[in-house]
């Protein structure tokens, strides 16, 4: 293969590997972040009955009252919010040292983050591998085209 084409193909492949590594890191951060949040909740766990005030596939907001009588609404919503409905009353576990920061529906934990985290990493690498194969084919095509041009000149 022409050294210029080979060098360009290699550079693109290195960039694609970097994208695969980034996808893997994103998946790992999702999983590790969920376990870290759960550890914070478990270290100072308290429970309360909460009212779901808004909910969609990726976010749920709740209100609950802590033992000191304060109405709390975690600023980032609930962790693991799937399958919740507006108006539903649920039991939540929250970090008693900071009830406005972390809360999750009782019975749910970081294990729910493993599938999405791994899926992101795997999907990232599948896309990278497909693009790498495409880059190799384009490199071969360019080399074949160049070879034909050189042979037609001779």
Backbone as JSON Lines, residues from 0, in Angstrom:
{"i":0,"aa":"X","n":[0.85,-1.18,0.0],"ca":[0.0,0.0,0.0],"c":[0.9,1.24,0.0]}
{"i":1,"aa":"X","n":[0.44,2.25,-0.7],"ca":[1.14,3.52,-0.74],"c":[1.36,4.02,0.68]}
{"i":2,"aa":"X","n":[2.55,4.49,1.02],"ca":[2.82,4.93,2.4],"c":[1.93,6.08,2.85]}
{"i":3,"aa":"X","n":[1.55,6.96,1.95],"ca":[0.68,8.09,2.32],"c":[-0.71,7.58,2.68]}
{"i":4,"aa":"X","n":[-1.24,6.7,1.85],"ca":[-2.57,6.14,2.13],"c":[-2.53,5.31,3.42]}
{"i":5,"aa":"X","n":[-1.48,4.5,3.57],"ca":[-1.36,3.66,4.77],"c":[-1.29,4.53,6.02]}
{"i":6,"aa":"X","n":[-0.55,5.64,5.96],"ca":[-0.42,6.52,7.12],"c":[-1.77,7.16,7.46]}
{"i":7,"aa":"X","n":[-2.5,7.56,6.44],"ca":[-3.82,8.17,6.68],"c":[-4.8,7.16,7.27]}
{"i":8,"aa":"X","n":[-4.78,5.95,6.74],"ca":[-5.65,4.89,7.26],"c":[-5.31,4.63,8.73]}
{"i":9,"aa":"X","n":[-4.01,4.56,9.03],"ca":[-3.59,4.32,10.42],"c":[-4.06,5.44,11.34]}
{"i":10,"aa":"X","n":[-3.94,6.68,10.9],"ca":[-4.37,7.81,11.73],"c":[-5.87,7.76,12.0]}
{"i":11,"aa":"X","n":[-6.64,7.44,10.98],"ca":[-8.09,7.32,11.17],"c":[-8.39,6.18,12.14]}
{"i":12,"aa":"X","n":[-7.7,5.06,11.99],"ca":[-7.93,3.92,12.88],"c":[-7.56,4.25,14.32]}
{"i":13,"aa":"X","n":[-6.49,5.0,14.51],"ca":[-6.12,5.42,15.88],"c":[-7.21,6.31,16.47]}
{"i":14,"aa":"X","n":[-7.75,7.21,15.65],"ca":[-8.87,8.04,16.11],"c":[-10.09,7.21,16.47]}
{"i":15,"aa":"X","n":[-10.36,6.18,15.67],"ca":[-11.5,5.32,15.96],"c":[-11.29,4.52,17.24]}
{"i":16,"aa":"X","n":[-10.08,4.03,17.46],"ca":[-9.78,3.32,18.71],"c":[-9.98,4.27,19.89]}
{"i":17,"aa":"X","n":[-9.57,5.52,19.73],"ca":[-9.79,6.51,20.8],"c":[-11.28,6.67,21.09]}
{"i":18,"aa":"X","n":[-12.11,6.67,20.05],"ca":[-13.56,6.75,20.26],"c":[-14.08,5.52,21.0]}
{"i":19,"aa":"X","n":[-13.55,4.35,20.67],"ca":[-13.94,3.13,21.38],"c":[-13.56,3.19,22.86]}
{"i":20,"aa":"X","n":[-12.37,3.71,23.13],"ca":[-11.92,3.86,24.52],"c":[-12.83,4.85,25.25]}
{"i":21,"aa":"X","n":[-13.2,5.94,24.59],"ca":[-14.1,6.92,25.2],"c":[-15.46,6.29,25.51]}
{"i":22,"aa":"X","n":[-16.0,5.5,24.59],"ca":[-17.28,4.82,24.84],"c":[-17.16,3.88,26.03]}
{"i":23,"aa":"X","n":[-16.03,3.18,26.14],"ca":[-15.81,2.29,27.27],"c":[-15.75,3.07,28.57]}
{"i":24,"aa":"X","n":[-15.05,4.2,28.55],"ca":[-14.95,5.04,29.76],"c":[-16.31,5.59,30.16]}
{"i":25,"aa":"X","n":[-17.12,5.99,29.19],"ca":[-18.46,6.49,29.5],"c":[-19.28,5.41,30.18]}
{"i":26,"aa":"X","n":[-19.25,4.2,29.63],"ca":[-19.97,3.09,30.25],"c":[-19.49,2.8,31.66]}
{"i":27,"aa":"X","n":[-18.16,2.84,31.85],"ca":[-17.6,2.59,33.19],"c":[-17.98,3.69,34.16]}
{"i":28,"aa":"X","n":[-17.98,4.93,33.72],"ca":[-18.35,6.04,34.6],"c":[-19.81,5.93,35.02]}
{"i":29,"aa":"X","n":[-20.66,5.52,34.1],"ca":[-22.08,5.33,34.45],"c":[-22.22,4.29,35.56]}
{"i":30,"aa":"X","n":[-21.56,3.17,35.4],"ca":[-21.67,2.1,36.4],"c":[-21.02,2.51,37.72]}
{"i":31,"aa":"X","n":[-19.8,3.01,37.65],"ca":[-19.09,3.39,38.89],"c":[-19.81,4.55,39.6]}
{"i":32,"aa":"X","n":[-20.35,5.48,38.85],"ca":[-21.09,6.59,39.45],"c":[-22.33,6.11,40.19]}
{"i":33,"aa":"X","n":[-23.02,5.15,39.6],"ca":[-24.21,4.6,40.26],"c":[-23.83,3.9,41.57]}
{"i":34,"aa":"X","n":[-22.76,3.12,41.54],"ca":[-22.33,2.45,42.78],"c":[-21.86,3.46,43.83]}
{"i":35,"aa":"X","n":[-21.21,4.53,43.39],"ca":[-20.77,5.58,44.32],"c":[-21.99,6.27,44.96]}
{"i":36,"aa":"X","n":[-22.99,6.6,44.15],"ca":[-24.2,7.23,44.68],"c":[-24.9,6.31,45.67]}
{"i":37,"aa":"X","n":[-24.98,5.03,45.33],"ca":[-25.62,4.07,46.24],"c":[-24.84,3.96,47.55]}
{"i":38,"aa":"X","n":[-23.52,4.01,47.47],"ca":[-22.71,3.94,48.69],"c":[-22.99,5.15,49.58]}
{"i":39,"aa":"X","n":[-23.15,6.32,48.97],"ca":[-23.47,7.52,49.76],"c":[-24.84,7.37,50.43]}
{"i":40,"aa":"X","n":[-25.81,6.87,49.69],"ca":[-27.14,6.68,50.28],"c":[-27.08,5.64,51.39]}
{"i":41,"aa":"X","n":[-26.4,4.52,51.13],"ca":[-26.34,3.45,52.12],"c":[-25.59,3.87,53.39]}
{"i":42,"aa":"X","n":[-24.65,4.79,53.27],"ca":[-23.88,5.23,54.44],"c":[-24.75,6.01,55.43]}
{"i":43,"aa":"X","n":[-25.76,6.72,54.94],"ca":[-26.65,7.52,55.8],"c":[-28.1,7.34,55.36]}
{"i":44,"aa":"X","n":[-28.51,6.1,55.21],"ca":[-29.83,5.83,54.63],"c":[-30.97,6.18,55.57]}
{"i":45,"aa":"X","n":[-31.95,6.84,54.97],"ca":[-33.23,7.08,55.62],"c":[-34.3,6.81,54.55]}
{"i":46,"aa":"X","n":[-35.5,6.55,54.98],"ca":[-36.59,6.25,54.05],"c":[-37.77,7.16,54.31]}
{"i":47,"aa":"X","n":[-38.53,7.41,53.26],"ca":[-39.74,8.23,53.38],"c":[-40.68,7.85,52.25]}
{"i":48,"aa":"X","n":[-41.96,8.17,52.45],"ca":[-42.94,8.0,51.38],"c":[-42.92,9.27,50.55]}
{"i":49,"aa":"X","n":[-42.81,9.09,49.22],"ca":[-42.69,10.23,48.32],"c":[-43.81,10.23,47.3]}
{"i":50,"aa":"X","n":[-44.17,11.42,46.85],"ca":[-45.13,11.59,45.76],"c":[-44.37,11.9,44.49]}
{"i":51,"aa":"X","n":[-44.65,11.14,43.44],"ca":[-44.01,11.39,42.15],"c":[-44.74,12.57,41.51]}
{"i":52,"aa":"X","n":[-44.01,13.68,41.27],"ca":[-44.64,14.87,40.71],"c":[-44.4,15.03,39.21]}
{"i":53,"aa":"X","n":[-43.38,14.36,38.69],"ca":[-43.19,14.29,37.24],"c":[-42.36,13.05,36.96]}
{"i":54,"aa":"X","n":[-42.62,12.46,35.79],"ca":[-41.9,11.23,35.44],"c":[-41.89,11.03,33.94]}
{"i":55,"aa":"X","n":[-40.75,10.6,33.45],"ca":[-40.62,10.12,32.08],"c":[-39.63,8.97,32.1]}
{"i":56,"aa":"X","n":[-39.2,8.51,30.93],"ca":[-38.32,7.34,30.88],"c":[-37.0,7.54,31.61]}
{"i":57,"aa":"X","n":[-36.48,8.77,31.58],"ca":[-35.14,9.0,32.1],"c":[-35.08,9.87,33.35]}
{"i":58,"aa":"X","n":[-36.2,10.41,33.8],"ca":[-36.16,11.34,34.93],"c":[-37.47,11.25,35.71]}
{"i":59,"aa":"X","n":[-37.37,11.37,37.0],"ca":[-38.56,11.43,37.86],"c":[-38.27,12.39,39.0]}
{"i":60,"aa":"X","n":[-39.2,13.27,39.26],"ca":[-39.08,14.2,40.38],"c":[-40.08,13.8,41.45]}
{"i":61,"aa":"X","n":[-39.66,13.9,42.71],"ca":[-40.52,13.52,43.82],"c":[-40.44,14.58,44.92]}
{"i":62,"aa":"X","n":[-41.47,14.58,45.75],"ca":[-41.48,15.35,47.0],"c":[-41.66,14.36,48.14]}
{"i":63,"aa":"X","n":[-40.92,14.59,49.23],"ca":[-41.13,13.79,50.42],"c":[-40.8,14.64,51.63]}
{"i":64,"aa":"X","n":[-41.32,14.22,52.77],"ca":[-41.1,14.95,54.01],"c":[-40.13,14.16,54.87]}
{"i":65,"aa":"X","n":[-39.1,14.85,55.36],"ca":[-38.11,14.22,56.23],"c":[-38.6,14.29,57.68]}
{"i":66,"aa":"X","n":[-38.0,13.52,58.59],"ca":[-38.45,13.51,59.98],"c":[-38.45,14.89,60.66]}
{"i":67,"aa":"X","n":[-37.63,15.81,60.15],"ca":[-37.63,17.16,60.74],"c":[-38.79,18.02,60.23]}
{"i":68,"aa":"X","n":[-39.65,17.45,59.37],"ca":[-40.82,18.15,58.87],"c":[-40.58,18.96,57.61]}
{"i":69,"aa":"X","n":[-39.39,18.92,57.06],"ca":[-39.08,19.69,55.86],"c":[-39.5,18.93,54.6]}
{"i":70,"aa":"X","n":[-40.1,19.67,53.68],"ca":[-40.46,19.1,52.39],"c":[-39.22,19.07,51.51]}
{"i":71,"aa":"X","n":[-38.89,17.92,50.98],"ca":[-37.67,17.76,50.18],"c":[-38.02,17.4,48.74]}
{"i":72,"aa":"X","n":[-37.2,17.9,47.83],"ca":[-37.32,17.61,46.41],"c":[-35.9,17.51,45.87]}
{"i":73,"aa":"X","n":[-35.35,16.28,45.72],"ca":[-33.97,16.14,45.24],"c":[-33.78,16.88,43.91]}
{"i":74,"aa":"X","n":[-32.76,17.72,43.84],"ca":[-32.58,18.6,42.69],"c":[-32.33,17.86,41.38]}
{"i":75,"aa":"X","n":[-31.76,16.66,41.44],"ca":[-31.52,15.89,40.21],"c":[-32.54,14.77,40.02]}
{"i":76,"aa":"X","n":[-33.6,14.78,40.81],"ca":[-34.61,13.74,40.71],"c":[-34.16,12.44,41.35]}
{"i":77,"aa":"X","n":[-34.85,11.38,41.0],"ca":[-34.55,10.06,41.56],"c":[-33.53,9.33,40.71]}
{"i":78,"aa":"X","n":[-32.71,8.54,41.36],"ca":[-31.88,7.58,40.65],"c":[-32.79,6.42,40.24]}
{"i":79,"aa":"X","n":[-32.54,5.8,39.11],"ca":[-33.28,4.62,38.63],"c":[-34.79,4.91,38.54]}
{"i":80,"aa":"X","n":[-35.19,5.88,37.69],"ca":[-36.58,6.34,37.69],"c":[-37.55,5.57,36.8]}
{"i":81,"aa":"X","n":[-37.14,4.48,36.2],"ca":[-38.02,3.8,35.24],"c":[-39.31,3.3,35.87]}
{"i":82,"aa":"X","n":[-40.34,3.25,35.05],"ca":[-41.64,2.69,35.4],"c":[-42.35,3.42,36.53]}
{"i":83,"aa":"X","n":[-42.11,4.7,36.69],"ca":[-42.83,5.5,37.68],"c":[-43.87,6.34,36.97]}
{"i":84,"aa":"X","n":[-44.96,6.62,37.66],"ca":[-46.08,7.39,37.11],"c":[-46.33,8.62,37.97]}
{"i":85,"aa":"X","n":[-46.74,9.71,37.33],"ca":[-47.1,10.92,38.06],"c":[-48.26,10.59,38.99]}
{"i":86,"aa":"X","n":[-48.18,11.06,40.24],"ca":[-49.22,10.81,41.23],"c":[-48.99,9.57,42.07]}
{"i":87,"aa":"X","n":[-48.07,8.75,41.66],"ca":[-47.77,7.52,42.39],"c":[-47.1,7.86,43.72]}
{"i":88,"aa":"X","n":[-47.4,7.08,44.76],"ca":[-46.73,7.23,46.06],"c":[-45.8,6.03,46.19]}
{"i":89,"aa":"X","n":[-44.54,6.34,46.44],"ca":[-43.52,5.28,46.52],"c":[-42.67,5.49,47.76]}
{"i":90,"aa":"X","n":[-42.03,4.43,48.18],"ca":[-41.06,4.51,49.28],"c":[-39.7,4.82,48.65]}
{"i":91,"aa":"X","n":[-39.02,5.85,49.18],"ca":[-37.69,6.2,48.68],"c":[-36.67,6.07,49.79]}
{"i":92,"aa":"X","n":[-35.46,5.7,49.39],"ca":[-34.3,5.75,50.28],"c":[-33.52,7.0,49.87]}
{"i":93,"aa":"X","n":[-33.03,7.74,50.86],"ca":[-32.28,8.94,50.55],"c":[-31.11,9.09,51.51]}
{"i":94,"aa":"X","n":[-30.19,9.95,51.13],"ca":[-29.02,10.25,51.94],"c":[-29.45,11.24,53.02]}
{"i":95,"aa":"X","n":[-29.55,10.78,54.27],"ca":[-30.04,11.63,55.36],"c":[-29.15,12.84,55.6]}
{"i":96,"aa":"X","n":[-27.88,12.75,55.24],"ca":[-26.98,13.89,55.44],"c":[-27.2,14.97,54.38]}
{"i":97,"aa":"X","n":[-27.83,14.62,53.27],"ca":[-28.11,15.58,52.22],"c":[-29.34,15.13,51.43]}
{"i":98,"aa":"X","n":[-30.53,15.27,51.99],"ca":[-31.74,14.72,51.37],"c":[-32.12,15.4,50.05]}
{"i":99,"aa":"X","n":[-31.59,16.58,49.78],"ca":[-31.9,17.24,48.52],"c":[-30.99,16.8,47.38]}
{"i":100,"aa":"X","n":[-30.04,15.91,47.66],"ca":[-29.09,15.5,46.63],"c":[-29.4,14.12,46.06]}
{"i":101,"aa":"X","n":[-29.45,13.1,46.89],"ca":[-29.56,11.74,46.38],"c":[-30.76,11.02,46.96]}
{"i":102,"aa":"X","n":[-31.55,10.44,46.07],"ca":[-32.69,9.61,46.49],"c":[-32.93,8.56,45.4]}
{"i":103,"aa":"X","n":[-33.46,7.42,45.81],"ca":[-33.78,6.34,44.87],"c":[-35.01,5.62,45.37]}
{"i":104,"aa":"X","n":[-35.77,5.02,44.47],"ca":[-36.89,4.2,44.92],"c":[-36.36,3.03,45.77]}
{"i":105,"aa":"X","n":[-37.02,2.74,46.86],"ca":[-36.6,1.64,47.72],"c":[-36.59,0.35,46.91]}
{"i":106,"aa":"X","n":[-35.58,-0.46,47.14],"ca":[-35.48,-1.74,46.45],"c":[-34.71,-1.69,45.14]}
{"i":107,"aa":"X","n":[-34.36,-0.5,44.67],"ca":[-33.57,-0.38,43.45],"c":[-32.15,0.01,43.83]}
{"i":108,"aa":"X","n":[-31.2,-0.46,43.01],"ca":[-29.81,-0.11,43.31],"c":[-28.99,-0.05,42.03]}
{"i":109,"aa":"X","n":[-27.69,0.07,42.2],"ca":[-26.78,0.3,41.08],"c":[-26.72,-0.85,40.09]}
{"i":110,"aa":"X","n":[-27.19,-2.01,40.47],"ca":[-27.19,-3.12,39.52],"c":[-27.98,-2.78,38.27]}
{"i":111,"aa":"X","n":[-28.93,-1.86,38.39],"ca":[-29.72,-1.43,37.24],"c":[-28.89,-0.62,36.24]}
{"i":112,"aa":"X","n":[-27.73,-0.14,36.63],"ca":[-26.89,0.65,35.73],"c":[-25.93,-0.21,34.91]}
{"i":113,"aa":"X","n":[-25.78,-1.46,35.26],"ca":[-24.8,-2.31,34.58],"c":[-25.17,-2.53,33.11]}
{"i":114,"aa":"X","n":[-26.41,-2.87,32.83],"ca":[-26.82,-3.13,31.45],"c":[-26.67,-1.9,30.56]}
{"i":115,"aa":"X","n":[-27.14,-0.72,30.98],"ca":[-26.91,0.46,30.12],"c":[-25.43,0.79,29.95]}
{"i":116,"aa":"X","n":[-24.65,0.69,31.01],"ca":[-23.23,1.0,30.92],"c":[-22.49,0.06,29.97]}
{"i":117,"aa":"X","n":[-22.75,-1.23,30.11],"ca":[-22.11,-2.21,29.24],"c":[-22.61,-2.04,27.8]}
{"i":118,"aa":"X","n":[-23.89,-1.74,27.65],"ca":[-24.46,-1.55,26.3],"c":[-23.79,-0.39,25.57]}
{"i":119,"aa":"X","n":[-23.53,0.69,26.28],"ca":[-22.86,1.84,25.66],"c":[-21.47,1.44,25.19]}
{"i":120,"aa":"X","n":[-20.73,0.74,26.02],"ca":[-19.38,0.32,25.65],"c":[-19.41,-0.64,24.46]}
{"i":121,"aa":"X","n":[-20.28,-1.62,24.5],"ca":[-20.35,-2.61,23.42],"c":[-20.8,-1.95,22.12]}
{"i":122,"aa":"X","n":[-21.82,-1.14,22.18],"ca":[-22.3,-0.46,20.98],"c":[-21.22,0.45,20.41]}
{"i":123,"aa":"X","n":[-20.5,1.14,21.28],"ca":[-19.4,1.99,20.82],"c":[-18.37,1.2,20.05]}
{"i":124,"aa":"X","n":[-17.98,0.04,20.59],"ca":[-16.97,-0.78,19.9],"c":[-17.5,-1.41,18.62]}
{"i":125,"aa":"X","n":[-18.77,-1.76,18.58],"ca":[-19.35,-2.29,17.34],"c":[-19.28,-1.23,16.24]}
{"i":126,"aa":"X","n":[-19.66,0.0,16.58],"ca":[-19.6,1.09,15.6],"c":[-18.15,1.32,15.18]}
{"i":127,"aa":"X","n":[-17.22,1.32,16.13],"ca":[-15.8,1.52,15.81],"c":[-15.3,0.42,14.87]}
{"i":128,"aa":"X","n":[-15.64,-0.82,15.15],"ca":[-15.16,-1.92,14.31],"c":[-15.74,-1.83,12.9]}
{"i":129,"aa":"X","n":[-17.01,-1.48,12.78],"ca":[-17.61,-1.32,11.46],"c":[-16.91,-0.19,10.69]}
{"i":130,"aa":"X","n":[-16.67,0.92,11.37],"ca":[-15.99,2.03,10.72],"c":[-14.56,1.67,10.34]}
{"i":131,"aa":"X","n":[-13.88,0.88,11.18],"ca":[-12.51,0.46,10.86],"c":[-12.5,-0.4,9.6]}
{"i":132,"aa":"X","n":[-13.43,-1.33,9.49],"ca":[-13.52,-2.15,8.28],"c":[-13.79,-1.29,7.06]}
{"i":133,"aa":"X","n":[-14.65,-0.31,7.22],"ca":[-14.96,0.61,6.12],"c":[-13.72,1.41,5.71]}
{"i":134,"aa":"X","n":[-12.96,1.88,6.69],"ca":[-11.73,2.64,6.41],"c":[-10.72,1.76,5.66]}
{"i":135,"aa":"X","n":[-10.58,0.52,6.06],"ca":[-9.65,-0.39,5.37],"c":[-10.1,-0.59,3.92]}
{"i":136,"aa":"X","n":[-11.4,-0.78,3.72],"ca":[-11.91,-0.98,2.36],"c":[-11.69,0.26,1.5]}
{"i":137,"aa":"X","n":[-11.93,1.43,2.06],"ca":[-11.7,2.67,1.32],"c":[-10.22,2.81,1.0]}
{"i":138,"aa":"X","n":[-9.35,2.48,1.95],"ca":[-7.91,2.51,1.69],"c":[-7.52,1.58,0.54]}
{"i":139,"aa":"X","n":[-8.07,0.38,0.53],"ca":[-7.79,-0.57,-0.56],"c":[-8.31,-0.04,-1.89]}
{"i":140,"aa":"X","n":[-9.5,0.54,-1.84],"ca":[-10.09,1.1,-3.06],"c":[-9.22,2.23,-3.6]}
{"i":141,"aa":"X","n":[-8.77,3.13,-2.7],"ca":[-7.9,4.22,-3.13],"c":[-6.58,3.69,-3.7]}
{"i":142,"aa":"X","n":[-6.03,2.66,-3.07],"ca":[-4.78,2.08,-3.56],"c":[-4.99,1.46,-4.93]}
{"i":143,"aa":"X","n":[-6.09,0.73,-5.12],"ca":[-6.4,0.13,-6.42],"c":[-6.57,1.19,-7.5]}
{"i":144,"aa":"X","n":[-7.25,2.25,-7.16],"ca":[-7.44,3.35,-8.1],"c":[-6.1,3.98,-8.48]}
{"i":145,"aa":"X","n":[-5.25,4.17,-7.49],"ca":[-3.93,4.75,-7.73],"c":[-3.09,3.82,-8.61]}
{"i":146,"aa":"X","n":[-3.15,2.51,-8.3],"ca":[-2.41,1.54,-9.1],"c":[-2.87,1.55,-10.56]}
{"i":147,"aa":"X","n":[-4.19,1.67,-10.81],"ca":[-4.71,1.72,-12.17],"c":[-4.23,2.97,-12.89]}
{"i":148,"aa":"X","n":[-4.22,4.1,-12.18],"ca":[-3.74,5.35,-12.78],"c":[-2.27,5.22,-13.17]}
{"i":149,"aa":"X","n":[-1.47,4.63,-12.27],"ca":[-0.04,4.48,-12.57],"c":[0.19,3.51,-13.73]}
{"i":150,"aa":"X","n":[-0.57,2.42,-13.82],"ca":[-0.39,1.46,-14.89],"c":[-0.88,2.01,-16.22]}
{"i":151,"aa":"X","n":[-1.88,2.87,-16.21],"ca":[-2.38,3.45,-17.47],"c":[-1.41,4.51,-18.01]}
{"i":152,"aa":"X","n":[-0.62,5.1,-17.14],"ca":[0.37,6.1,-17.57],"c":[1.58,5.42,-18.21]}
{"i":153,"aa":"X","n":[1.85,4.2,-17.79],"ca":[3.07,3.51,-18.28],"c":[2.9,2.89,-19.63]}
